[in-house]
């Protein structure tokens, strides 16, 4: 891998585990001097056909957030400008949903769009299907590159993708960099697929 990796982060705004991992990835990117390309995907789409989905309401809310994030990317334009807007909007939404503990979707969207300096009318995308084709394409691509039976987050480093890491709370400082180096090293090994231990704590945002 080169000194400046291409890193893509696939997220659903509603997932607390994804949120914590995203804050870790953001800190590492700033410390190491690389950009993160943020890609919204949908747990609602991933769980289609699951009749025993106890998180269906949350997934529906995440899908609505994702629709607006994708609409904001399109409005900002293709390429780096759109990617930056996605990252900023995800931060504003996630801060309110996760450490903020809120689920008032309409108010969160209005506040987040204003904070990023975006047109408030983009919130209407939450209840339309204009963004759905791209959300589905992102979701399909993320599952194709990370493999079956995964959720979010999905991270791709120079084209090698994996589910996770799932961390609680998100590491900071030297520990954040140490974890990144370990993950990047694992991603560089052909044939490396899985490393897991049982989760014993819930999301810890701070």
Coordinates of C-alpha atoms in Angstrom, one line a residue:
X1 CA 0.0 0.0 0.0
X2 CA 1.2 3.5 -0.7
X3 CA 1.8 6.2 1.8
X4 CA -1.5 7.9 0.9
X5 CA -4.2 5.2 0.8
X6 CA -7.5 5.5 -0.9
X7 CA -10.0 4.9 1.9
X8 CA -13.8 4.5 1.4
X9 CA -16.2 4.3 4.3
X10 CA -19.6 2.8 3.8
X11 CA -22.1 3.9 6.4
X12 CA -25.7 4.0 7.5
X13 CA -26.3 7.1 9.5
X14 CA -28.5 5.3 12.0
X15 CA -26.0 2.7 13.2
X16 CA -24.3 3.6 16.5
X17 CA -21.4 1.2 15.9
X18 CA -20.8 2.6 12.5
X19 CA -20.8 6.1 14.0
X20 CA -18.1 5.3 16.5
X21 CA -15.9 3.7 13.9
X22 CA -16.4 6.7 11.6
X23 CA -15.1 9.0 14.3
X24 CA -12.0 6.9 14.7
X25 CA -11.5 6.8 10.9
X26 CA -11.9 10.6 10.7
X27 CA -9.3 11.2 13.5
X28 CA -6.8 8.9 11.8
X29 CA -7.4 10.5 8.4
X30 CA -6.6 13.9 9.9
X31 CA -3.5 12.7 11.7
X32 CA -2.1 10.7 8.7
X33 CA -3.1 13.2 6.0
X34 CA -5.5 11.2 3.8
X35 CA -9.1 11.8 2.8
X36 CA -12.0 9.5 3.5
X37 CA -14.5 9.0 0.7
X38 CA -17.9 8.7 2.6
X39 CA -20.5 6.5 0.9
X40 CA -24.1 6.1 2.3
X41 CA -25.6 2.7 2.2
X42 CA -28.8 1.3 3.7
X43 CA -29.5 -1.3 6.4
X44 CA -33.1 -1.2 5.3
X45 CA -32.0 -2.5 1.9
X46 CA -29.6 -5.0 3.4
X47 CA -32.5 -6.4 5.5
X48 CA -35.1 -6.6 2.8
X49 CA -37.0 -9.8 3.1
X50 CA -36.1 -10.2 6.8
X51 CA -39.5 -10.7 8.4
X52 CA -38.0 -10.8 11.9
X53 CA -36.2 -7.4 11.8
X54 CA -36.6 -5.9 15.2
X55 CA -34.8 -2.8 14.1
X56 CA -37.1 -2.0 11.1
X57 CA -38.1 1.4 12.4
X58 CA -34.5 2.5 12.9
X59 CA -33.5 1.1 9.6
X60 CA -36.3 3.1 7.9
X61 CA -35.1 6.3 9.6
X62 CA -31.5 5.5 8.5
X63 CA -32.8 5.1 5.0
X64 CA -34.5 8.5 5.1
X65 CA -31.3 10.1 6.4
X66 CA -29.3 8.3 3.6
X67 CA -31.6 9.6 1.0
X68 CA -30.9 13.2 2.0
X69 CA -27.2 12.6 2.3
X70 CA -27.1 11.2 -1.3
X71 CA -29.3 14.1 -2.5
X72 CA -26.8 16.5 -0.9
X73 CA -23.9 14.8 -2.7
X74 CA -25.6 15.2 -6.0
X75 CA -26.4 18.8 -5.4
X76 CA -22.7 19.5 -4.4
X77 CA -21.4 17.9 -7.6
X78 CA -19.4 14.8 -8.5
X79 CA -16.0 14.3 -7.1
X80 CA -14.3 15.7 -4.1
X81 CA -16.8 18.4 -3.4
X82 CA -19.6 16.0 -3.1
X83 CA -17.6 13.6 -1.0
X84 CA -16.7 16.4 1.5
X85 CA -20.4 17.4 1.8
X86 CA -21.4 13.8 2.5
X87 CA -18.8 13.6 5.3
X88 CA -19.9 16.9 6.9
X89 CA -23.6 16.1 6.7
X90 CA -23.0 12.6 8.2
X91 CA -21.1 14.3 11.1
X92 CA -24.0 16.7 11.8
X93 CA -26.7 14.0 11.6
X94 CA -24.7 11.5 13.6
X95 CA -23.8 13.9 16.3
X96 CA -27.5 14.5 17.0
X97 CA -28.6 10.9 16.7
X98 CA -25.9 9.1 18.6
X99 CA -24.3 11.2 21.4
X100 CA -27.3 13.5 21.2
X101 CA -29.7 10.6 21.6
X102 CA -32.3 12.1 19.3
X103 CA -34.7 10.5 16.7
X104 CA -36.7 13.5 15.5
X105 CA -35.7 12.9 11.9
X106 CA -37.3 16.1 10.4
X107 CA -35.7 18.4 12.9
X108 CA -32.4 16.7 12.7
X109 CA -32.3 17.0 9.0
X110 CA -33.3 20.7 9.1
X111 CA -30.6 21.5 11.7
X112 CA -27.9 19.4 9.9
X113 CA -28.5 20.9 6.5
X114 CA -28.4 24.4 8.0
X115 CA -25.1 23.6 9.8
X116 CA -23.5 22.5 6.6
X117 CA -24.8 25.5 4.7
X118 CA -27.0 23.4 2.4
X119 CA -30.4 24.2 0.9
X120 CA -33.1 23.2 3.4
X121 CA -35.3 21.9 0.5
X122 CA -32.9 18.9 0.3
X123 CA -34.8 17.5 3.3
X124 CA -37.7 16.6 1.0
X125 CA -35.5 13.8 -0.5
X126 CA -36.2 11.8 2.7
X127 CA -39.7 11.0 1.5
X128 CA -39.0 10.5 -2.2
X129 CA -37.2 7.7 -4.1
X130 CA -34.8 9.8 -6.2
X131 CA -31.8 8.7 -4.1
X132 CA -32.8 5.1 -3.9
X133 CA -31.1 3.9 -7.0
X134 CA -27.8 5.2 -5.9
X135 CA -28.2 4.0 -2.3
X136 CA -29.0 0.5 -3.6
X137 CA -26.0 0.7 -5.9
X138 CA -23.7 1.7 -3.0
X139 CA -25.1 -1.0 -0.8
X140 CA -24.7 -3.7 -3.5
X141 CA -21.2 -2.6 -4.2
X142 CA -20.2 -2.5 -0.5
X143 CA -21.5 -6.1 0.0
X144 CA -19.8 -7.3 -3.2
X145 CA -16.4 -6.0 -2.0
X146 CA -16.7 -7.0 1.6
X147 CA -18.4 -10.3 1.2
X148 CA -21.7 -11.8 2.4
X149 CA -23.3 -11.7 5.8
X150 CA -21.9 -8.3 6.9
X151 CA -23.4 -5.0 8.0
X152 CA -21.9 -1.6 8.6
X153 CA -19.4 -0.1 8.8
X154 CA -17.5 -1.3 5.7
X155 CA -14.1 0.2 5.0
X156 CA -12.1 -0.2 1.8
X157 CA -8.4 0.5 1.9
X158 CA -6.8 0.6 -1.6
X159 CA -9.6 -1.7 -2.8
X160 CA -9.4 -4.2 0.0
X161 CA -12.7 -4.1 2.0
X162 CA -13.8 -5.5 5.3
X163 CA -16.6 -5.2 7.8
X164 CA -15.6 -3.3 11.0
X165 CA -13.7 -2.7 13.1
X166 CA -16.4 -2.5 15.8
X167 CA -15.1 -0.6 18.7
X168 CA -16.7 0.9 21.9
X169 CA -15.7 3.5 22.7
X170 CA -13.8 4.7 19.6
X171 CA -10.1 4.9 20.3
X172 CA -8.3 8.2 20.1
X173 CA -4.7 9.5 20.0
X174 CA -1.9 6.9 19.7
X175 CA -4.4 4.0 20.2
X176 CA -6.4 5.2 17.2
X177 CA -3.3 5.1 15.0
X178 CA -2.2 1.8 16.4
X179 CA -5.5 0.2 15.5
X180 CA -5.4 1.7 12.1
X181 CA -2.0 0.3 11.4
X182 CA -3.2 -3.1 12.5
X183 CA -6.3 -3.0 10.3
X184 CA -4.2 -1.7 7.3
X185 CA -1.7 -4.5 7.8
X186 CA -4.4 -7.2 7.9
X187 CA -6.0 -5.7 4.8
X188 CA -2.7 -6.1 3.0
X189 CA -2.5 -9.9 3.5
X190 CA -4.1 -11.9 0.7
X191 CA -6.6 -14.4 2.0
X192 CA -7.2 -12.7 5.3
X193 CA -10.9 -12.8 6.0
X194 CA -12.1 -12.7 9.6
X195 CA -11.1 -11.9 13.2
X196 CA -13.8 -11.6 15.8
X197 CA -14.6 -11.8 19.5
X198 CA -17.9 -11.6 21.3
X199 CA -19.2 -8.1 22.2
X200 CA -19.7 -7.6 25.9
X201 CA -20.6 -3.8 26.0
X202 CA -23.0 -1.5 24.3
X203 CA -22.2 1.7 22.3
X204 CA -20.1 4.1 24.4
X205 CA -19.9 7.5 22.7
X206 CA -17.4 9.1 25.0

